[in-house]
Structures are given as structure tokens and as C-alpha cells.
Short mmCIF file of C-alpha atoms in Angstrom, two decimals:
data_model
loop_
_atom_site.label_atom_id
_atom_site.label_comp_id
_atom_site.label_asym_id
_atom_site.label_seq_id
_atom_site.Cartn_x
_atom_site.Cartn_y
_atom_site.Cartn_z
CA UNK M 1 -45.96 141.11 -2.67
CA UNK M 2 -43.66 138.26 -1.70
CA UNK M 3 -42.53 136.25 -4.73
CA UNK M 4 -42.27 132.96 -2.89
CA UNK M 5 -45.77 133.29 -1.37
CA UNK M 6 -47.28 134.42 -4.66
CA UNK M 7 -45.71 131.36 -6.36
CA UNK M 8 -47.06 129.04 -3.66
CA UNK M 9 -50.59 130.53 -3.96
CA UNK M 10 -50.61 130.15 -7.76
CA UNK M 11 -49.13 126.62 -7.51
CA UNK M 12 -52.10 125.56 -5.25
CA UNK M 13 -54.40 126.21 -8.24
CA UNK M 14 -52.22 125.82 -11.37
CA UNK M 15 -49.67 123.14 -12.08
CA UNK M 16 -46.22 124.76 -11.22
CA UNK M 17 -44.86 123.19 -14.46
CA UNK M 18 -47.09 125.66 -16.42
CA UNK M 19 -45.54 128.95 -15.20
CA UNK M 20 -42.69 130.80 -13.64
CA UNK M 21 -42.24 134.12 -11.93
CA UNK M 22 -39.65 136.62 -13.11
CA UNK M 23 -39.42 138.89 -10.09
CA UNK M 24 -43.16 139.18 -9.38
CA UNK M 25 -44.05 139.18 -13.08
CA UNK M 26 -45.99 136.06 -14.04
CA UNK M 27 -44.98 134.19 -17.19
CA UNK M 28 -46.42 131.04 -18.83
CA UNK M 29 -43.92 128.39 -19.91
CA UNK M 30 -46.04 127.70 -23.03
CA UNK M 31 -48.71 129.56 -24.82
CA UNK M 32 -50.85 126.40 -24.43
CA UNK M 33 -51.24 127.30 -20.70
CA UNK M 34 -52.07 130.94 -21.47
CA UNK M 35 -55.79 130.35 -21.33
CA UNK M 36 -58.59 132.64 -20.23
CA UNK M 37 -59.36 130.33 -17.36
CA UNK M 38 -55.74 130.23 -16.13
CA UNK M 39 -55.35 133.98 -16.49
CA UNK M 40 -58.54 134.43 -14.51
CA UNK M 41 -57.20 132.29 -11.71
CA UNK M 42 -53.90 134.29 -11.59
CA UNK M 43 -55.79 137.58 -11.72
CA UNK M 44 -57.95 136.43 -8.82
CA UNK M 45 -54.99 135.56 -6.79
CA UNK M 46 -53.23 138.82 -7.44
CA UNK M 47 -56.38 140.79 -6.67
CA UNK M 48 -56.89 138.93 -3.38
CA UNK M 49 -53.21 138.54 -2.55
CA UNK M 50 -53.27 140.19 0.89
CA UNK M 51 -55.94 137.94 2.35
CA UNK M 52 -54.66 134.82 0.56
CA UNK M 53 -51.09 135.52 1.73
CA UNK M 54 -52.26 136.09 5.32
CA UNK M 55 -54.12 132.80 5.25
CA UNK M 56 -51.16 131.00 3.70
CA UNK M 57 -48.77 132.43 6.26
CA UNK M 58 -51.07 131.46 9.17
CA UNK M 59 -51.25 127.89 7.74
CA UNK M 60 -47.48 127.72 7.47
CA UNK M 61 -47.17 128.69 11.17
CA UNK M 62 -49.46 125.87 12.07
CA UNK M 63 -47.43 123.41 10.00
CA UNK M 64 -44.11 124.63 11.59
CA UNK M 65 -45.68 124.42 15.11
CA UNK M 66 -46.88 120.88 14.59
CA UNK M 67 -43.44 119.91 13.20
CA UNK M 68 -41.76 121.45 16.25
CA UNK M 69 -43.95 119.41 18.56
CA UNK M 70 -43.20 116.35 16.54
CA UNK M 71 -39.42 116.76 16.36
CA UNK M 72 -38.75 118.48 19.66
CA UNK M 73 -41.37 117.61 22.25
CA UNK M 74 -42.57 114.11 21.16
CA UNK M 75 -39.18 112.46 21.59
CA UNK M 76 -39.03 113.78 25.22
CA UNK M 77 -42.56 112.40 25.81
CA UNK M 78 -41.53 109.00 24.47
CA UNK M 79 -38.40 109.01 26.63
CA UNK M 80 -40.45 110.04 29.70
CA UNK M 81 -42.89 107.20 29.13
CA UNK M 82 -40.10 104.69 28.75
CA UNK M 83 -38.41 105.89 31.92
CA UNK M 84 -41.75 105.86 33.76
CA UNK M 85 -42.42 102.27 32.62
CA UNK M 86 -39.00 101.22 33.82
CA UNK M 87 -39.53 103.05 37.08
CA UNK M 88 -36.37 105.06 36.43
CA UNK M 89 -35.57 107.81 38.90
CA UNK M 90 -35.04 110.23 35.96
CA UNK M 91 -38.60 109.94 34.78
CA UNK M 92 -39.84 113.05 36.62
CA UNK M 93 -37.00 115.13 35.31
CA UNK M 94 -37.79 114.07 31.71
CA UNK M 95 -41.50 114.78 32.42
CA UNK M 96 -40.62 118.36 33.50
CA UNK M 97 -38.30 118.73 30.46
CA UNK M 98 -41.20 117.65 28.17
CA UNK M 99 -43.59 120.11 29.77
CA UNK M 100 -41.03 122.95 29.44
CA UNK M 101 -40.43 122.10 25.84
CA UNK M 102 -44.15 122.17 25.04
CA UNK M 103 -44.43 125.58 26.74
CA UNK M 104 -41.45 126.91 24.84
CA UNK M 105 -42.93 125.72 21.50
CA UNK M 106 -46.28 127.20 22.30
CA UNK M 107 -44.70 130.59 23.18
CA UNK M 108 -42.49 130.54 20.04
CA UNK M 109 -45.55 130.29 17.77
CA UNK M 110 -47.92 132.69 19.49
#
């Protein structure tokens, strides 16, 4: 069980200000939060950790892939469009660079 993923999974359902993890041991910051309902949520997450963690990790890959397109490929696209509009001779080279970057990002996250 990965401590960081477990913490994120619990934080999706319970306010992170209510708990902390010591290793992978779950602890309430106050007895006020140590309720039957909250304990049931934590128990459910731990019982289903493998599938929840797999879903969480898959979602994180999608987020990182989108961010890579946004920060790495989109600027090349914008430059290409500007060069194309200006009828600049470098437009085709930038277009090819953009296509290559998109392919590289796609391969990185498959």
C-alpha cells in the first residue's frame, strides 16, 4: 500500500484536516472526527485499496498527459499558427515539430 496514494484516496472523501497517516497507520487528529461513519469510509477505502489505487493512478496519468500537451505541444501549435498566418518559411518546420511532440507525448503515456 502506497502511503501517498492512500492519503489521497482518503482525502477525496474525508477532509484532510481531520486525519494524518503515520506510515500507513491511519490516525484522527481529534476524537470528534473518529465517528462510525468516518471509520466506515476509511475501512472501505482500505478494503478496496487495490482497485481504488489503480483507478487513481490511471486518472493521474491522464492529468499528466493533458498537462504535457498543454505545456509542451500547445506552444508549438500556437507558434506554428502564427508563422503560418505570417506566411513565414519556418511554418512547416514548426508544424512538423508540433506533430513530433504530440507523438512523443502520446508514446510517453501509453
